[in-house]
PDB file of C-alpha atoms in Angstrom:
ATOM      1  CA  MET A 388     113.907 109.830 106.395  1.00 43.00           C
ATOM      2  CA  GLY A 389     114.143 106.269 105.242  1.00 45.00           C
ATOM      3  CA  ARG A 390     116.440 104.056 107.198  1.00 44.00           C
ATOM      4  CA  THR A 391     117.986 100.762 106.299  1.00 44.00           C
ATOM      5  CA  ARG A 392     116.464  98.082 108.465  1.00 47.00           C
ATOM      6  CA  GLY A 393     116.721  94.359 108.724  1.00 45.00           C
ATOM      7  CA  PHE A 394     113.687  93.052 106.892  1.00 49.00           C
ATOM      8  CA  SER A 395     113.692  89.554 108.372  1.00 67.00           C
ATOM      9  CA  GLY A 396     110.166  90.187 109.679  1.00 79.00           C
ATOM     10  CA  LEU A 397     109.109  91.128 106.171  1.00 82.00           C
ATOM     11  CA  THR A 398     110.546  87.860 104.903  1.00 82.00           C
ATOM     12  CA  TRP A 399     108.357  85.958 107.358  1.00 86.00           C
ATOM     13  CA  VAL A 400     105.118  87.660 106.314  1.00 88.00           C
ATOM     14  CA  SER A 401     105.702  88.657 102.696  1.00 86.00           C
ATOM     15  CA  GLY A 402     103.947  85.625 101.233  1.00 89.00           C
ATOM     16  CA  GLU A 403     100.805  86.143 103.290  1.00 92.00           C
ATOM     17  CA  LEU A 404     100.987  89.898 102.726  1.00 93.00           C
ATOM     18  CA  GLY A 405     101.075  89.298  98.965  1.00 92.00           C
ATOM     19  CA  LEU A 406      97.998  87.084  99.211  1.00 95.00           C
ATOM     20  CA  VAL A 407      96.053  89.688 101.186  1.00 95.00           C
ATOM     21  CA  ILE A 408      96.986  92.398  98.682  1.00 95.00           C
ATOM     22  CA  ARG A 409      95.879  90.082  95.866  1.00 96.00           C
ATOM     23  CA  GLU A 410      92.544  89.511  97.640  1.00 96.00           C
ATOM     24  CA  ALA A 411      92.100  93.282  97.958  1.00 95.00           C
ATOM     25  CA  ARG A 412      92.797  93.675  94.240  1.00 95.00           C
ATOM     26  CA  ASP A 413      90.346  90.898  93.358  1.00 94.00           C
ATOM     27  CA  ALA A 414      87.682  92.534  95.538  1.00 93.00           C
ATOM     28  CA  LEU A 415      88.273  95.909  93.864  1.00 92.00           C
ATOM     29  CA  GLU A 416      88.029  94.280  90.419  1.00 92.00           C
ATOM     30  CA  LYS A 417      84.716  92.726  91.434  1.00 92.00           C
ATOM     31  CA  TYR A 418      83.505  96.143  92.635  1.00 89.00           C
ATOM     32  CA  VAL A 419      84.405  97.745  89.297  1.00 87.00           C
ATOM     33  CA  GLU A 420      82.975  94.909  87.188  1.00 88.00           C
ATOM     34  CA  ASP A 421      79.723  94.692  89.147  1.00 85.00           C
ATOM     35  CA  GLU A 422      79.322  98.476  89.030  1.00 76.00           C
ATOM     36  CA  GLY A 423      79.204  99.325  92.679  1.00 70.00           C
ATOM     37  CA  GLU A 424      79.147  95.997  94.549  1.00 77.00           C
ATOM     38  CA  THR A 425      79.668  97.445  98.032  1.00 87.00           C
ATOM     39  CA  GLY A 426      80.259  94.047  99.655  1.00 92.00           C
ATOM     40  CA  ALA A 427      83.349  93.548  97.527  1.00 91.00           C
ATOM     41  CA  LEU A 428      84.586  97.038  98.325  1.00 90.00           C
ATOM     42  CA  THR A 429      84.058  96.418 102.042  1.00 94.00           C
ATOM     43  CA  GLN A 430      86.238  93.305 101.709  1.00 95.00           C
ATOM     44  CA  ALA A 431      88.910  95.312  99.915  1.00 94.00           C
ATOM     45  CA  ILE A 432      88.936  97.875 102.725  1.00 94.00           C
ATOM     46  CA  ALA A 433      89.291  95.135 105.339  1.00 95.00           C
ATOM     47  CA  HIS A 434      92.213  93.617 103.422  1.00 96.00           C
ATOM     48  CA  LEU A 435      93.892  97.005 103.060  1.00 95.00           C
ATOM     49  CA  SER A 436      93.501  97.568 106.790  1.00 95.00           C
ATOM     50  CA  GLN A 437      95.319  94.293 107.450  1.00 95.00           C
ATOM     51  CA  VAL A 438      98.085  95.217 105.034  1.00 95.00           C
ATOM     52  CA  ARG A 439      98.520  98.650 106.592  1.00 94.00           C
ATOM     53  CA  GLY A 440      98.687  97.186 110.098  1.00 93.00           C
ATOM     54  CA  VAL A 441     101.365  94.668 109.160  1.00 93.00           C
ATOM     55  CA  LEU A 442     103.434  97.289 107.367  1.00 92.00           C
ATOM     56  CA  GLN A 443     103.188  99.618 110.357  1.00 89.00           C
ATOM     57  CA  MET A 444     104.314  96.842 112.700  1.00 88.00           C
ATOM     58  CA  LEU A 445     107.303  96.241 110.432  1.00 88.00           C
ATOM     59  CA  HIS A 446     108.080 100.002 110.541  1.00 85.00           C
ATOM     60  CA  LEU A 447     107.854 100.320 106.761  1.00 88.00           C
ATOM     61  CA  SER A 448     106.521 103.852 106.825  1.00 85.00           C
ATOM     62  CA  GLY A 449     106.501 104.393 103.055  1.00 88.00           C
ATOM     63  CA  ALA A 450     104.602 101.222 102.265  1.00 91.00           C
ATOM     64  CA  ALA A 451     102.304 101.769 105.260  1.00 92.00           C
ATOM     65  CA  ARG A 452     101.549 105.310 104.090  1.00 92.00           C
ATOM     66  CA  LEU A 453     100.656 104.029 100.638  1.00 94.00           C
ATOM     67  CA  ALA A 454      98.368 101.388 102.174  1.00 95.00           C
ATOM     68  CA  GLU A 455      96.758 104.101 104.331  1.00 94.00           C
ATOM     69  CA  GLU A 456      96.031 106.238 101.270  1.00 94.00           C
ATOM     70  CA  MET A 457      94.688 103.192  99.438  1.00 95.00           C
ATOM     71  CA  GLN A 458      92.362 102.453 102.338  1.00 95.00           C
ATOM     72  CA  ALA A 459      91.201 106.086 102.418  1.00 93.00           C
ATOM     73  CA  SER A 460      90.445 106.000  98.675  1.00 92.00           C
ATOM     74  CA  ALA A 461      88.532 102.736  98.970  1.00 92.00           C
ATOM     75  CA  THR A 462      86.559 104.167 101.897  1.00 92.00           C
ATOM     76  CA  ALA A 463      85.730 107.268  99.859  1.00 90.00           C
ATOM     77  CA  LEU A 464      84.467 104.996  97.075  1.00 88.00           C
ATOM     78  CA  LEU A 465      82.329 103.062  99.543  1.00 88.00           C
ATOM     79  CA  GLU A 466      80.854 106.198 101.057  1.00 87.00           C
ATOM     80  CA  ALA A 467      80.050 107.494  97.550  1.00 81.00           C
ATOM     81  CA  LYS A 468      81.945 110.724  98.182  1.00 75.00           C
ATOM     82  CA  LEU A 469      83.487 110.785  94.709  1.00 75.00           C
ATOM     83  CA  LYS A 470      82.077 112.313  91.550  1.00 76.00           C
ATOM     84  CA  ASN A 471      83.324 109.561  89.248  1.00 77.00           C
ATOM     85  CA  PRO A 472      83.833 106.316  91.181  1.00 75.00           C
ATOM     86  CA  GLN A 473      85.054 104.314  88.173  1.00 75.00           C
ATOM     87  CA  GLU A 474      87.737 106.882  87.403  1.00 76.00           C
ATOM     88  CA  ALA A 475      88.763 107.043  91.072  1.00 80.00           C
ATOM     89  CA  ALA A 476      89.192 103.253  91.182  1.00 87.00           C
ATOM     90  CA  GLU A 477      91.991 103.390  88.590  1.00 92.00           C
ATOM     91  CA  PRO A 478      94.722 104.895  90.823  1.00 94.00           C
ATOM     92  CA  LEU A 479      93.673 102.490  93.556  1.00 93.00           C
ATOM     93  CA  MET A 480      94.095  99.530  91.214  1.00 94.00           C
ATOM     94  CA  LEU A 481      97.492 100.827  90.090  1.00 95.00           C
ATOM     95  CA  ALA A 482      98.572 101.176  93.727  1.00 95.00           C
ATOM     96  CA  LEU A 483      97.448  97.594  94.379  1.00 95.00           C
ATOM     97  CA  ILE A 484      99.754  96.511  91.555  1.00 94.00           C
ATOM     98  CA  LEU A 485     102.669  98.689  92.723  1.00 94.00           C
ATOM     99  CA  LEU A 486     102.640  97.802  96.431  1.00 94.00           C
ATOM    100  CA  PRO A 487     103.565  94.106  96.084  1.00 94.00           C
ATOM    101  CA  ASP A 488     106.419  95.037  93.738  1.00 92.00           C
ATOM    102  CA  TYR A 489     107.693  97.637  96.205  1.00 92.00           C
ATOM    103  CA  ILE A 490     107.516  95.155  99.083  1.00 90.00           C
ATOM    104  CA  GLU A 491     109.298  92.505  97.014  1.00 90.00           C
ATOM    105  CA  LYS A 492     112.053  94.965  96.154  1.00 88.00           C
ATOM    106  CA  LEU A 493     112.505  95.802  99.850  1.00 87.00           C
ATOM    107  CA  GLU A 494     112.677  92.118 100.676  1.00 84.00           C
ATOM    108  CA  THR A 495     114.991  90.948  97.915  1.00 83.00           C
ATOM    109  CA  THR A 496     117.439  93.845  97.967  1.00 80.00           C
ATOM    110  CA  ASP A 497     117.281  94.538 101.715  1.00 72.00           C
ATOM    111  CA  GLY A 498     116.900  98.117 100.529  1.00 72.00           C
ATOM    112  CA  GLU A 499     115.726 101.268 102.193  1.00 77.00           C
ATOM    113  CA  ASP A 500     112.052 102.032 102.683  1.00 80.00           C
ATOM    114  CA  LEU A 501     111.852 105.434 101.057  1.00 80.00           C
ATOM    115  CA  PRO A 502     108.380 106.975 101.208  1.00 81.00           C
ATOM    116  CA  THR A 503     109.403 109.543  98.592  1.00 83.00           C
ATOM    117  CA  LEU A 504     109.607 106.763  95.967  1.00 87.00           C
ATOM    118  CA  LEU A 505     105.874 106.256  96.446  1.00 89.00           C
ATOM    119  CA  LEU A 506     104.964 109.951  96.468  1.00 89.00           C
ATOM    120  CA  ASP A 507     103.524 110.054  92.924  1.00 92.00           C
ATOM    121  CA  THR A 508     101.230 107.102  93.608  1.00 92.00           C
ATOM    122  CA  ILE A 509     100.205 108.519  96.988  1.00 92.00           C
ATOM    123  CA  ASN A 510      99.363 111.847  95.372  1.00 91.00           C
ATOM    124  CA  ASP A 511      97.405 110.145  92.566  1.00 92.00           C
ATOM    125  CA  LEU A 512      95.264 108.474  95.217  1.00 92.00           C
ATOM    126  CA  ARG A 513      94.813 111.755  97.079  1.00 91.00           C
ATOM    127  CA  ARG A 514      93.882 113.628  93.866  1.00 90.00           C
ATOM    128  CA  SER A 515      91.301 110.980  92.968  1.00 88.00           C
ATOM    129  CA  ARG A 516      89.375 111.762  96.133  1.00 87.00           C
ATOM    130  CA  GLY A 517      89.955 115.516  96.088  1.00 85.00           C
ATOM    131  CA  ALA A 518      92.494 115.662  98.929  1.00 85.00           C
ATOM    132  CA  SER A 519      95.459 118.011  98.804  1.00 86.00           C
ATOM    133  CA  ILE A 520      98.672 116.548  97.469  1.00 86.00           C
ATOM    134  CA  LEU A 521     101.672 115.921  99.685  1.00 82.00           C
ATOM    135  CA  GLN A 522     105.121 117.337  99.233  1.00 83.00           C
ATOM    136  CA  GLU A 523     108.289 115.313  99.677  1.00 80.00           C
ATOM    137  CA  THR A 524     108.994 117.194 102.894  1.00 77.00           C
ATOM    138  CA  ASP A 525     105.665 116.024 104.358  1.00 74.00           C
ATOM    139  CA  LEU A 526     106.755 112.400 104.048  1.00 69.00           C
ATOM    140  CA  ILE A 527     110.278 113.037 105.302  1.00 71.00           C
ATOM    141  CA  LEU A 528     109.034 114.977 108.330  1.00 70.00           C
ATOM    142  CA  ALA A 529     106.480 112.294 109.181  1.00 65.00           C
ATOM    143  CA  ASP A 530     109.194 109.621 109.131  1.00 64.00           C
ATOM    144  CA  LEU A 531     111.549 111.825 111.161  1.00 66.00           C
ATOM    145  CA  ILE A 532     108.883 112.512 113.796  1.00 67.00           C
ATOM    146  CA  GLN A 533     108.182 108.779 114.051  1.00 63.00           C
ATOM    147  CA  SER A 534     111.897 108.082 114.552  1.00 63.00           C
ATOM    148  CA  ILE A 535     112.218 110.707 117.268  1.00 68.00           C
ATOM    149  CA  ALA A 536     109.132 109.423 119.066  1.00 63.00           C
ATOM    150  CA  THR A 537     110.485 105.856 118.976  1.00 62.00           C
ATOM    151  CA  GLU A 538     113.812 107.001 120.432  1.00 65.00           C
ATOM    152  CA  ARG A 539     112.078 108.970 123.207  1.00 65.00           C
ATOM    153  CA  VAL A 540     109.911 106.007 124.155  1.00 61.00           C
ATOM    154  CA  SER A 541     113.031 103.816 124.287  1.00 64.00           C
ATOM    155  CA  GLU A 542     114.788 106.327 126.565  1.00 66.00           C
ATOM    156  CA  ASP A 543     111.721 106.616 128.815  1.00 68.00           C
ATOM    157  CA  ILE A 544     111.423 102.846 129.111  1.00 73.00           C
ATOM    158  CA  ALA A 545     115.135 102.484 129.860  1.00 69.00           C
ATOM    159  CA  GLY A 546     114.838 105.098 132.623  1.00 71.00           C
ATOM    160  CA  ALA A 547     111.805 103.372 134.138  1.00 74.00           C
ATOM    161  CA  VAL A 548     113.525  99.982 134.129  1.00 71.00           C
ATOM    162  CA  GLN A 549     116.624 101.472 135.753  1.00 74.00           C
ATOM    163  CA  ALA A 550     114.524 103.133 138.475  1.00 76.00           C
ATOM    164  CA  LEU A 551     112.672  99.868 139.143  1.00 76.00           C
ATOM    165  CA  ALA A 552     115.976  97.983 139.391  1.00 76.00           C
ATOM    166  CA  GLN A 553     117.347 100.532 141.863  1.00 78.00           C
ATOM    167  CA  ARG A 554     114.231 100.236 144.055  1.00 81.00           C
ATOM    168  CA  SER A 555     114.189  96.421 143.891  1.00 78.00           C
ATOM    169  CA  ARG A 556     117.899  95.824 144.496  1.00 77.00           C
ATOM    170  CA  PRO A 557     117.901  96.309 148.310  1.00 81.00           C
ATOM    171  CA  ARG A 558     114.972  93.889 148.731  1.00 79.00           C
ATOM    172  CA  LEU A 559     116.617  91.344 146.454  1.00 75.00           C
ATOM    173  CA  LEU A 560     119.916  91.523 148.353  1.00 77.00           C
ATOM    174  CA  LYS A 561     118.156  91.250 151.735  1.00 80.00           C
ATOM    175  CA  GLY A 562     116.216  88.223 150.515  1.00 77.00           C
ATOM    176  CA  LEU A 563     119.346  86.534 149.171  1.00 73.00           C
ATOM    177  CA  LEU A 564     121.226  87.132 152.439  1.00 77.00           C
ATOM    178  CA  THR A 565     118.380  85.734 154.492  1.00 79.00           C
ATOM    179  CA  TRP A 566     118.177  82.678 152.261  1.00 72.00           C
ATOM    180  CA  LEU A 567     121.975  82.145 152.352  1.00 76.00           C
ATOM    181  CA  LYS A 568     121.986  82.244 156.156  1.00 78.00           C
ATOM    182  CA  GLY A 569     119.630  79.318 156.243  1.00 72.00           C
ATOM    183  CA  PRO A 570     118.365  77.559 153.117  1.00 63.00           C
ATOM    184  CA  ASN A 571     115.358  76.307 155.086  1.00 66.00           C
ATOM    185  CA  ASN A 572     114.385  79.904 155.911  1.00 62.00           C
ATOM    186  CA  GLN A 573     111.589  80.804 153.469  1.00 61.00           C
ATOM    187  CA  SER A 574     111.283  84.450 154.575  1.00 60.00           C
ATOM    188  CA  GLY A 575     114.129  85.481 152.285  1.00 53.00           C
ATOM    189  CA  ILE A 576     112.423  84.224 149.167  1.00 53.00           C
TER     190      ILE A 576
END
């Protein structure tokens, strides 16, 4: 499920993120205009990979999922796995127009990242390459599983830090006592 988050990290990178998305769109336009210019499509895929990575680091699962589907569609175009590449490029271009607007809305309204808002676009991309469409529950469950995994990792790390502190405490206290007995005594440090 989408959660409200502080998007200060998004504010820091949104300008650069917009530029990279624009470069991906320009590369896709060049691919379509030059009827199969694979170099341009390779650039678009690289840009989409960057976008996806940044969105994942910011924990924007909806936007990251859209970028992942965009990258998969561009890769399918590159690998010539599609019957009608020109027709398949259309949903990709529309997604490249939608994503910056979605990111801007998240940034300016400090709103919730709701993957279900992007479901139609995600499914258009999936249909264009012959993949099965996703249901709303697929996106909600994916976000829920990610949240649970993050919480478990946090609990595991907290437990490990506590155990380390318990093991280190006696040595720290012994060292401090030795040092306090004689500041010139270096064995306590």
